[in-house]
GROMACS .gro file of C-alpha atoms in nm:
model
  456
    1MET     CA    1  -0.019  -0.003   0.000
    2GLN     CA    2   0.143   0.335  -0.085
    3LYS     CA    3   0.223   0.586   0.164
    4PHE     CA    4   0.202   0.962   0.161
    5LEU     CA    5   0.495   1.126   0.346
    6LEU     CA    6   0.455   1.429   0.574
    7PRO     CA    7   0.777   1.608   0.620
    8LEU     CA    8   0.883   1.721   0.961
    9PRO     CA    9   0.922   2.094   1.014
   10ILE     CA   10   1.209   2.215   0.775
   11ALA     CA   11   1.272   2.568   0.920
   12ALA     CA   12   1.530   2.431   1.176
   13ALA     CA   13   1.735   2.270   0.887
   14LEU     CA   14   1.698   2.592   0.670
   15LEU     CA   15   1.837   2.820   0.937
   16CYS     CA   16   2.176   2.655   0.919
   17PRO     CA   17   2.255   2.781   0.568
   18LEU     CA   18   2.095   3.124   0.639
   19LEU     CA   19   2.307   3.197   0.934
   20VAL     CA   20   2.605   3.043   0.751
   21GLN     CA   21   2.515   3.305   0.474
   22ALA     CA   22   2.488   3.584   0.712
   23GLN     CA   23   2.863   3.524   0.833
   24ASN     CA   24   2.968   3.532   0.469
   25LEU     CA   25   3.117   3.176   0.470
   26ALA     CA   26   3.076   3.054   0.119
   27ASP     CA   27   3.221   2.715   0.175
   28ALA     CA   28   2.950   2.626   0.434
   29ASN     CA   29   2.673   2.642   0.183
   30ASN     CA   30   2.707   2.289   0.061
   31ALA     CA   31   2.723   2.153   0.393
   32ALA     CA   32   2.403   2.338   0.480
   33ALA     CA   33   2.243   2.202   0.196
   34LEU     CA   34   2.342   1.865   0.286
   35THR     CA   35   2.177   1.916   0.632
   36THR     CA   36   1.874   2.059   0.474
   37ARG     CA   37   1.829   1.729   0.260
   38GLN     CA   38   1.894   1.512   0.576
   39ALA     CA   39   1.645   1.700   0.778
   40LEU     CA   40   1.384   1.642   0.485
   41SER     CA   41   1.442   1.277   0.454
   42ALA     CA   42   1.300   1.238   0.851
   43ASN     CA   43   0.948   1.225   0.762
   44VAL     CA   44   0.615   1.107   0.920
   45ALA     CA   45   0.417   0.879   0.716
   46LEU     CA   46   0.046   0.872   0.693
   47PRO     CA   47  -0.010   0.528   0.854
   48VAL     CA   48  -0.221   0.256   0.734
   49THR     CA   49  -0.354   0.181   1.067
   50ALA     CA   50  -0.440   0.466   1.296
   51THR     CA   51  -0.451   0.447   1.670
   52THR     CA   52  -0.648   0.711   1.854
   53THR     CA   53  -0.530   0.692   2.226
   54PHE     CA   54  -0.768   0.841   2.518
   55THR     CA   55  -0.536   0.955   2.799
   56THR     CA   56  -0.510   0.706   3.101
   57THR     CA   57  -0.338   0.757   3.419
   58THR     CA   58  -0.363   0.413   3.607
   59ALA     CA   59  -0.425   0.080   3.423
   60PRO     CA   60  -0.347   0.024   3.062
   61PRO     CA   61  -0.602   0.134   2.824
   62ILE     CA   62  -0.842  -0.106   2.682
   63VAL     CA   63  -0.813  -0.168   2.284
   64LEU     CA   64  -1.168  -0.084   2.131
   65THR     CA   65  -1.190  -0.202   1.773
   66LEU     CA   66  -1.476  -0.148   1.548
   67ARG     CA   67  -1.607  -0.499   1.575
   68SER     CA   68  -1.589  -0.485   1.956
   69ALA     CA   69  -1.741  -0.128   1.966
   70LEU     CA   70  -2.039  -0.254   1.753
   71ALA     CA   71  -2.087  -0.547   1.995
   72TYR     CA   72  -2.091  -0.305   2.305
   73ALA     CA   73  -2.332  -0.090   2.129
   74MET     CA   74  -2.558  -0.365   2.059
   75SER     CA   75  -2.572  -0.478   2.424
   76ALA     CA   76  -2.529  -0.136   2.602
   77ASN     CA   77  -2.701   0.114   2.380
   78PRO     CA   78  -3.025   0.247   2.582
   79GLU     CA   79  -3.222   0.264   2.229
   80ILE     CA   80  -3.164  -0.100   2.177
   81ALA     CA   81  -3.296  -0.171   2.513
   82ALA     CA   82  -3.602   0.026   2.456
   83ALA     CA   83  -3.667  -0.155   2.142
   84ARG     CA   84  -3.642  -0.490   2.308
   85ARG     CA   85  -3.882  -0.368   2.582
   86GLU     CA   86  -4.125  -0.279   2.323
   87ILE     CA   87  -4.120  -0.616   2.173
   88GLN     CA   88  -4.175  -0.752   2.529
   89ALA     CA   89  -4.501  -0.521   2.562
   90SER     CA   90  -4.621  -0.662   2.221
   91GLU     CA   91  -4.581  -1.009   2.357
   92GLY     CA   92  -4.830  -0.908   2.636
   93ILE     CA   93  -5.088  -0.745   2.375
   94LEU     CA   94  -5.069  -1.063   2.215
   95ARG     CA   95  -5.147  -1.286   2.483
   96GLN     CA   96  -5.428  -1.055   2.587
   97ALA     CA   97  -5.584  -1.064   2.248
   98GLY     CA   98  -5.645  -1.428   2.267
   99VAL     CA   99  -5.829  -1.447   2.596
  100MET     CA  100  -6.201  -1.507   2.613
  101PRO     CA  101  -6.440  -1.244   2.790
  102ASN     CA  102  -6.505  -1.335   3.162
  103PRO     CA  103  -6.843  -1.466   3.282
  104GLU     CA  104  -7.053  -1.263   3.507
  105LEU     CA  105  -7.228  -1.377   3.828
  106SER     CA  106  -7.552  -1.200   3.936
  107VAL     CA  107  -7.763  -1.231   4.237
  108LEU     CA  108  -8.121  -1.092   4.229
  109MET     CA  109  -8.345  -1.081   4.526
  110GLU     CA  110  -8.715  -0.997   4.488
  111ASP     CA  111  -8.926  -0.885   4.797
  112ALA     CA  112  -8.762  -0.801   5.141
  113ARG     CA  113  -8.978  -1.055   5.341
  114GLN     CA  114  -8.843  -1.389   5.398
  115ASP     CA  115  -9.179  -1.583   5.361
  116THR     CA  116  -9.248  -1.454   5.005
  117ARG     CA  117  -8.882  -1.370   4.903
  118SER     CA  118  -8.753  -1.504   4.577
  119THR     CA  119  -8.375  -1.533   4.510
  120THR     CA  120  -8.226  -1.564   4.154
  121VAL     CA  121  -7.866  -1.671   4.095
  122GLN     CA  122  -7.757  -1.668   3.722
  123ILE     CA  123  -7.424  -1.664   3.526
  124ASN     CA  124  -7.409  -1.461   3.212
  125GLN     CA  125  -7.137  -1.557   2.957
  126PRO     CA  126  -7.073  -1.316   2.664
  127LEU     CA  127  -7.015  -1.480   2.330
  128GLU     CA  128  -6.816  -1.303   2.071
  129LEU     CA  129  -6.959  -1.357   1.707
  130GLY     CA  130  -6.820  -1.245   1.376
  131GLY     CA  131  -6.450  -1.342   1.434
  132LYS     CA  132  -6.365  -1.077   1.690
  133ARG     CA  133  -6.108  -1.287   1.878
  134ALA     CA  134  -5.929  -1.404   1.548
  135ALA     CA  135  -5.924  -1.044   1.426
  136ARG     CA  136  -5.802  -0.912   1.770
  137ILE     CA  137  -5.506  -1.175   1.742
  138SER     CA  138  -5.435  -1.064   1.392
  139VAL     CA  139  -5.400  -0.691   1.500
  140ALA     CA  140  -5.169  -0.808   1.789
  141GLU     CA  141  -4.957  -1.020   1.576
  142ARG     CA  142  -4.887  -0.723   1.333
  143ASN     CA  143  -4.798  -0.518   1.641
  144ARG     CA  144  -4.551  -0.774   1.755
  145SER     CA  145  -4.395  -0.793   1.389
  146ALA     CA  146  -4.384  -0.426   1.373
  147ALA     CA  147  -4.192  -0.428   1.711
  148LEU     CA  148  -3.944  -0.679   1.593
  149ASN     CA  149  -3.900  -0.461   1.270
  150GLU     CA  150  -3.829  -0.169   1.486
  151LEU     CA  151  -3.559  -0.354   1.672
  152ALA     CA  152  -3.405  -0.446   1.318
  153ILE     CA  153  -3.423  -0.083   1.214
  154LYS     CA  154  -3.273   0.057   1.537
  155SER     CA  155  -2.978  -0.205   1.508
  156ALA     CA  156  -2.901  -0.100   1.171
  157GLU     CA  157  -2.908   0.263   1.289
  158ILE     CA  158  -2.704   0.220   1.582
  159ARG     CA  159  -2.438   0.014   1.359
  160SER     CA  160  -2.431   0.317   1.113
  161ALA     CA  161  -2.384   0.561   1.376
  162VAL     CA  162  -2.082   0.362   1.551
  163THR     CA  163  -1.916   0.286   1.243
  164THR     CA  164  -1.946   0.646   1.130
  165GLN     CA  165  -1.832   0.808   1.432
  166PHE     CA  166  -1.571   0.535   1.495
  167HIS     CA  167  -1.383   0.644   1.175
  168ALA     CA  168  -1.475   0.994   1.249
  169VAL     CA  169  -1.253   0.976   1.564
  170LEU     CA  170  -0.958   0.809   1.379
  171ILE     CA  171  -0.998   1.076   1.103
  172ALA     CA  172  -1.001   1.362   1.335
  173GLN     CA  173  -0.695   1.222   1.511
  174GLU     CA  174  -0.508   1.247   1.192
  175ARG     CA  175  -0.625   1.583   1.112
  176GLN     CA  176  -0.477   1.687   1.468
  177ARG     CA  177  -0.165   1.534   1.384
  178LEU     CA  178  -0.144   1.735   1.053
  179ALA     CA  179  -0.228   2.077   1.227
  180LEU     CA  180   0.039   2.008   1.495
  181SER     CA  181   0.287   1.947   1.236
  182SER     CA  182   0.193   2.245   1.035
  183LEU     CA  183   0.187   2.448   1.345
  184GLU     CA  184   0.540   2.366   1.446
  185LEU     CA  185   0.653   2.442   1.075
  186ALA     CA  186   0.479   2.768   1.075
  187GLN     CA  187   0.643   2.869   1.436
  188ARG     CA  188   0.998   2.769   1.324
  189ALA     CA  189   0.943   2.945   0.981
  190SER     CA  190   0.813   3.264   1.152
  191ASN     CA  191   1.129   3.259   1.393
  192ALA     CA  192   1.336   3.197   1.065
  193ALA     CA  193   1.191   3.494   0.901
  194SER     CA  194   1.221   3.710   1.197
  195ARG     CA  195   1.597   3.638   1.195
  196LEU     CA  196   1.631   3.696   0.845
  197VAL     CA  197   1.451   4.044   0.858
  198SER     CA  198   1.701   4.128   1.144
  199LEU     CA  199   2.000   4.012   0.918
  200GLY     CA  200   1.860   4.218   0.620
  201LYS     CA  201   1.828   3.922   0.396
  202ILE     CA  202   1.435   3.942   0.347
  203PRO     CA  203   1.211   4.225   0.352
  204PRO     CA  204   0.980   4.272   0.669
  205LEU     CA  205   0.678   4.195   0.441
  206GLU     CA  206   0.780   3.816   0.434
  207ALA     CA  207   0.817   3.787   0.801
  208ALA     CA  208   0.441   3.938   0.817
  209ARG     CA  209   0.339   3.684   0.581
  210ALA     CA  210   0.498   3.406   0.796
  211ASP     CA  211   0.310   3.556   1.106
  212ILE     CA  212  -0.014   3.543   0.930
  213ALA     CA  213   0.041   3.184   0.806
  214LYS     CA  214   0.126   3.101   1.162
  215SER     CA  215  -0.213   3.236   1.302
  216GLY     CA  216  -0.404   3.063   1.037
  217VAL     CA  217  -0.249   2.719   1.130
  218ARG     CA  218  -0.351   2.800   1.500
  219VAL     CA  219  -0.723   2.832   1.380
  220GLU     CA  220  -0.681   2.507   1.208
  221LEU     CA  221  -0.531   2.321   1.511
  222ALA     CA  222  -0.838   2.491   1.707
  223GLN     CA  223  -1.093   2.337   1.474
  224ALA     CA  224  -0.901   2.009   1.466
  225ASN     CA  225  -0.909   1.967   1.835
  226SER     CA  226  -1.271   2.076   1.858
  227GLU     CA  227  -1.349   1.828   1.592
  228LEU     CA  228  -1.170   1.532   1.779
  229LEU     CA  229  -1.348   1.619   2.105
  230THR     CA  230  -1.683   1.629   1.930
  231SER     CA  231  -1.628   1.309   1.745
  232ARG     CA  232  -1.504   1.131   2.094
  233GLN     CA  233  -1.866   1.243   2.255
  234ARG     CA  234  -2.066   1.135   1.954
  235LEU     CA  235  -1.916   0.807   1.957
  236SER     CA  236  -1.982   0.768   2.340
  237ALA     CA  237  -2.351   0.840   2.269
  238ALA     CA  238  -2.361   0.612   2.005
  239LEU     CA  239  -2.219   0.340   2.206
  240GLY     CA  240  -2.449   0.409   2.491
  241ASN     CA  241  -2.182   0.518   2.706
  242SER     CA  242  -2.090   0.862   2.843
  243GLN     CA  243  -1.720   0.797   2.904
  244ILE     CA  244  -1.505   0.614   2.681
  245ASN     CA  245  -1.155   0.811   2.784
  246ASP     CA  246  -0.997   0.496   2.928
  247GLN     CA  247  -1.035   0.305   2.600
  248GLN     CA  248  -0.791   0.307   2.304
  249LEU     CA  249  -0.937   0.307   1.960
  250GLU     CA  250  -0.748   0.077   1.684
  251GLY     CA  251  -0.855   0.050   1.336
  252GLU     CA  252  -0.809   0.131   0.945
  253PHE     CA  253  -0.939   0.456   0.817
  254ASN     CA  254  -0.797   0.491   0.489
  255THR     CA  255  -0.955   0.183   0.333
  256LEU     CA  256  -1.232   0.298   0.091
  257PRO     CA  257  -1.565   0.127   0.129
  258ALA     CA  258  -1.659  -0.101  -0.150
  259LEU     CA  259  -1.921   0.036  -0.414
  260PRO     CA  260  -2.197  -0.236  -0.480
  261SER     CA  261  -2.403  -0.199  -0.784
  262MET     CA  262  -2.719   0.005  -0.759
  263GLN     CA  263  -2.904  -0.276  -0.907
  264LYS     CA  264  -2.802  -0.497  -0.607
  265LEU     CA  265  -2.906  -0.230  -0.373
  266ALA     CA  266  -3.240  -0.164  -0.503
  267SER     CA  267  -3.305  -0.547  -0.478
  268ASN     CA  268  -3.179  -0.521  -0.100
  269LEU     CA  269  -3.399  -0.229  -0.036
  270ALA     CA  270  -3.712  -0.422  -0.123
  271HIS     CA  271  -3.657  -0.625   0.176
  272SER     CA  272  -3.525  -0.385   0.407
  273PRO     CA  273  -3.640  -0.302   0.763
  274LEU     CA  274  -3.731   0.053   0.647
  275MET     CA  275  -3.923  -0.079   0.369
  276GLN     CA  276  -4.105  -0.345   0.601
  277ARG     CA  277  -4.193  -0.075   0.844
  278ALA     CA  278  -4.434   0.055   0.566
  279ARG     CA  279  -4.561  -0.272   0.462
  280LEU     CA  280  -4.621  -0.362   0.837
  281GLU     CA  281  -4.832  -0.045   0.890
  282LEU     CA  282  -5.021  -0.114   0.595
  283ASP     CA  283  -5.085  -0.499   0.733
  284LYS     CA  284  -5.183  -0.365   1.067
  285ARG     CA  285  -5.428  -0.111   0.916
  286LEU     CA  286  -5.604  -0.386   0.717
  287ALA     CA  287  -5.628  -0.592   1.010
  288MET     CA  288  -5.777  -0.319   1.224
  289SER     CA  289  -6.020  -0.268   0.969
  290GLU     CA  290  -6.133  -0.628   0.949
  291LEU     CA  291  -6.149  -0.597   1.325
  292GLU     CA  292  -6.399  -0.307   1.304
  293LYS     CA  293  -6.613  -0.514   1.057
  294SER     CA  294  -6.632  -0.785   1.300
  295ARG     CA  295  -6.753  -0.553   1.573
  296GLN     CA  296  -7.066  -0.459   1.346
  297ILE     CA  297  -7.215  -0.802   1.441
  298PRO     CA  298  -7.338  -0.811   1.774
  299ASP     CA  299  -7.234  -1.034   2.046
  300LEU     CA  300  -7.468  -1.275   2.236
  301SER     CA  301  -7.486  -1.329   2.595
  302LEU     CA  302  -7.596  -1.652   2.746
  303SER     CA  303  -7.761  -1.676   3.088
  304LEU     CA  304  -7.778  -1.978   3.307
  305GLY     CA  305  -7.912  -1.998   3.655
  306THR     CA  306  -8.178  -2.082   3.913
  307LYS     CA  307  -8.452  -1.907   4.075
  308ARG     CA  308  -8.555  -2.020   4.445
  309ASP     CA  309  -8.930  -1.913   4.544
  310GLN     CA  310  -8.964  -1.932   4.932
  311GLN     CA  311  -9.330  -1.899   4.900
  312SER     CA  312  -9.378  -2.182   4.691
  313GLY     CA  313  -9.067  -2.392   4.798
  314ARG     CA  314  -8.952  -2.463   4.451
  315ASN     CA  315  -8.626  -2.409   4.245
  316GLN     CA  316  -8.672  -2.290   3.873
  317ALA     CA  317  -8.409  -2.324   3.620
  318ILE     CA  318  -8.339  -2.000   3.419
  319ILE     CA  319  -8.190  -1.997   3.079
  320GLY     CA  320  -8.178  -1.685   2.864
  321ILE     CA  321  -8.021  -1.526   2.550
  322SER     CA  322  -7.974  -1.175   2.503
  323ILE     CA  323  -7.863  -0.966   2.197
  324PRO     CA  324  -7.811  -0.578   2.142
  325LEU     CA  325  -8.019  -0.436   1.876
  326ALA     CA  326  -7.795  -0.263   1.626
  327LEU     CA  327  -8.033   0.043   1.540
  328PHE     CA  328  -7.833   0.315   1.602
  329ASP     CA  329  -7.459   0.217   1.673
  330ARG     CA  330  -7.348   0.000   1.397
  331ASN     CA  331  -6.965   0.094   1.432
  332GLN     CA  332  -6.994   0.308   1.112
  333GLY     CA  333  -6.779   0.577   1.236
  334ASN     CA  334  -6.496   0.336   1.373
  335LEU     CA  335  -6.503   0.142   1.030
  336GLN     CA  336  -6.475   0.454   0.823
  337GLU     CA  337  -6.168   0.554   1.024
  338ALA     CA  338  -6.003   0.233   0.981
  339LEU     CA  339  -6.066   0.211   0.602
  340SER     CA  340  -5.937   0.554   0.544
  341ARG     CA  341  -5.638   0.480   0.759
  342SER     CA  342  -5.580   0.177   0.548
  343ASP     CA  343  -5.577   0.381   0.232
  344LYS     CA  344  -5.335   0.634   0.395
  345ALA     CA  345  -5.110   0.359   0.474
  346ARG     CA  346  -5.112   0.226   0.113
  347ASP     CA  347  -5.041   0.588  -0.007
  348GLU     CA  348  -4.743   0.613   0.260
  349LEU     CA  349  -4.610   0.284   0.130
  350SER     CA  350  -4.574   0.413  -0.224
  351ALA     CA  351  -4.431   0.734  -0.080
  352THR     CA  352  -4.188   0.530   0.119
  353GLU     CA  353  -4.065   0.342  -0.175
  354ILE     CA  354  -4.005   0.655  -0.373
  355ARG     CA  355  -3.834   0.824  -0.092
  356LEU     CA  356  -3.611   0.551   0.010
  357HIS     CA  357  -3.511   0.469  -0.346
  358ASN     CA  358  -3.401   0.839  -0.405
  359GLU     CA  359  -3.217   0.856  -0.100
  360LEU     CA  360  -3.033   0.545  -0.157
  361LEU     CA  361  -2.934   0.671  -0.506
  362GLN     CA  362  -2.811   0.989  -0.371
  363ALA     CA  363  -2.608   0.805  -0.101
  364HIS     CA  364  -2.456   0.561  -0.376
  365GLN     CA  365  -2.378   0.871  -0.574
  366ARG     CA  366  -2.206   1.049  -0.271
  367LEU     CA  367  -2.017   0.717  -0.217
  368SER     CA  368  -1.904   0.699  -0.567
  369LEU     CA  369  -1.784   1.070  -0.582
  370ALA     CA  370  -1.608   1.040  -0.254
  371ARG     CA  371  -1.426   0.706  -0.371
  372ASP     CA  372  -1.316   0.866  -0.705
  373GLU     CA  373  -1.216   1.201  -0.526
  374ALA     CA  374  -0.996   0.998  -0.270
  375GLU     CA  375  -0.842   0.774  -0.526
  376LEU     CA  376  -0.762   1.095  -0.741
  377LEU     CA  377  -0.613   1.265  -0.442
  378LYS     CA  378  -0.426   0.945  -0.362
  379LYS     CA  379  -0.283   0.866  -0.700
  380GLU     CA  380  -0.227   1.232  -0.860
  381VAL     CA  381  -0.272   1.506  -0.627
  382LEU     CA  382  -0.082   1.410  -0.330
  383PRO     CA  383   0.214   1.282  -0.524
  384GLY     CA  384   0.217   1.610  -0.733
  385ALA     CA  385   0.205   1.808  -0.423
  386GLN     CA  386   0.483   1.605  -0.267
  387ASN     CA  387   0.690   1.660  -0.581
  388ALA     CA  388   0.621   2.019  -0.593
  389PHE     CA  389   0.734   2.047  -0.223
  390ASP     CA  390   1.064   1.861  -0.304
  391ILE     CA  391   1.145   2.090  -0.596
  392ALA     CA  392   1.071   2.403  -0.386
  393ILE     CA  393   1.307   2.280  -0.122
  394LYS     CA  394   1.597   2.203  -0.374
  395GLY     CA  395   1.529   2.534  -0.565
  396PHE     CA  396   1.565   2.716  -0.223
  397GLU     CA  397   1.887   2.543  -0.166
  398TYR     CA  398   2.026   2.669  -0.488
  399GLY     CA  399   1.867   3.005  -0.446
  400LYS     CA  400   1.622   2.984  -0.729
  401PHE     CA  401   1.314   3.026  -0.509
  402ASN     CA  402   1.234   3.231  -0.197
  403PHE     CA  403   1.145   3.117   0.156
  404MET     CA  404   0.778   3.203   0.104
  405ASP     CA  405   0.750   2.962  -0.184
  406VAL     CA  406   0.886   2.679   0.032
  407LEU     CA  407   0.591   2.742   0.286
  408ASP     CA  408   0.325   2.763  -0.009
  409ALA     CA  409   0.450   2.438  -0.126
  410GLN     CA  410   0.435   2.296   0.213
  411ARG     CA  411   0.095   2.463   0.266
  412SER     CA  412  -0.042   2.334  -0.061
  413LEU     CA  413   0.084   1.962   0.050
  414LEU     CA  414  -0.089   1.965   0.385
  415GLN     CA  415  -0.408   2.108   0.231
  416ALA     CA  416  -0.413   1.802  -0.014
  417LYS     CA  417  -0.371   1.557   0.254
  418ALA     CA  418  -0.651   1.733   0.486
  419GLN     CA  419  -0.864   1.690   0.151
  420TYR     CA  420  -0.787   1.347   0.131
  421LEU     CA  421  -0.882   1.285   0.492
  422ARG     CA  422  -1.217   1.460   0.417
  423SER     CA  423  -1.290   1.249   0.113
  424LEU     CA  424  -1.228   0.934   0.345
  425SER     CA  425  -1.474   1.041   0.594
  426GLU     CA  426  -1.751   1.155   0.343
  427ALA     CA  427  -1.691   0.781   0.189
  428GLN     CA  428  -1.750   0.628   0.538
  429ARG     CA  429  -2.064   0.829   0.596
  430ALA     CA  430  -2.198   0.750   0.270
  431ALA     CA  431  -2.140   0.388   0.326
  432ALA     CA  432  -2.288   0.399   0.661
  433ASP     CA  433  -2.612   0.561   0.528
  434ILE     CA  434  -2.651   0.288   0.253
  435GLU     CA  435  -2.623   0.035   0.548
  436THR     CA  436  -2.889   0.215   0.719
  437TYR     CA  437  -3.124   0.200   0.419
  438ILE     CA  438  -3.074  -0.144   0.348
  439GLY     CA  439  -3.052  -0.264   0.705
  440ASP     CA  440  -2.801  -0.510   0.835
  441ARG     CA  441  -2.792  -0.807   0.621
  442GLU     CA  442  -2.724  -1.044   0.928
  443PHE     CA  443  -2.992  -0.910   1.128
  444ASN     CA  444  -3.338  -1.013   1.039
  445LEU     CA  445  -3.654  -1.093   1.227
  446PHE     CA  446  -3.558  -1.442   1.317
  447THR     CA  447  -3.229  -1.293   1.495
  448ALA     CA  448  -3.439  -1.004   1.634
  449LEU     CA  449  -3.662  -1.268   1.801
  450SER     CA  450  -3.388  -1.477   1.927
  451SER     CA  451  -3.218  -1.167   2.067
  452PHE     CA  452  -3.568  -1.067   2.243
  453GLN     CA  453  -3.591  -1.428   2.399
  454GLU     CA  454  -3.250  -1.423   2.524
  455PHE     CA  455  -3.331  -1.064   2.662
  456VAL     CA  456  -3.627  -1.175   2.847
   0.00000   0.00000   0.00000
């Protein structure tokens, strides 16, 4: 794998030939040039594997890879726990939906005098007609399937967030390293320029430009520090842990994500949890429409009991059937609402298909663009910027370029490296968005159910 070299601050090496020239020692110029080339050969490579270390004072830091971070988030993130609790609640709804209505015991006493009193004891049992119990169970099953699907959606979202923020911390660490290196160079360049001005070798304008460059680098370092802190906090939130300062991150950040074909992504999208959410909502609304239709059929109440007549001394059996007369309330309003909401769910399903397909297409285009940009920077821009910087150094040694030309070449190289990091970051975000849209391929309703059963 090709490495991109980031030279160490060169100003210290540059001071040697400049001070020798100030003393009018011509024979020392070649030695100073050799010292400059040796200093430039000491460089810092942009590593393949980046390690972000959070400060610890006691025990050795715990290494946290992307795989272990994802496993930790699946077990510790409170949003995952909340989704599992919802599955548990849907299990209770399903259990309750299959329960038959309770019988009713009634006692009726006629006449307060004991000799002429009659006492009636009976049990009333409602009998559901029209398939109400089966319709309730169907709605509860749809609710349970929706809860399982929400767990799959939440899992994909958490995986996407952890993956994005994990790489964001690594990239932010590299940006901080670039800013620190640039600040050290700018500081020494400013000192060197001040000395050259005092010796009358360069005009004061060059020293002012060096100071301005140093101030700009300080702003960049402050931004890099803030970005690194923010990335750490976001990773902590995605993991479900408010503190990860004792953990050390380890992983590759400069490996570009693969670019799958749009046809394959569209095929996976049709079975994604986000698409399943809209389908399950439609199924649930249709099941609720059937439930409201069944409620238009009145239920029977069967009565069985006995009546004791004290005056005649006889017990009489009582059998009765009651049924409400659907003259005014025929559940017509609830049925109209259920049917309208079914039509709404059908329209929302169509809208969801269009929206998800467009968003997936945009994420695919973003990933493709970021990959192309990163590869272009890696193969052409970065080598060109490195070559321009080397030429500026050699030209300065032979007096063909001034000191600010070297600084401009160095600044261009650092900017190219920063742009390369931004391209890597955008590629990782786009890949994570695609993973959210198509869902976790290894996480389906069956595994969600298994996770739920282990949880309870």
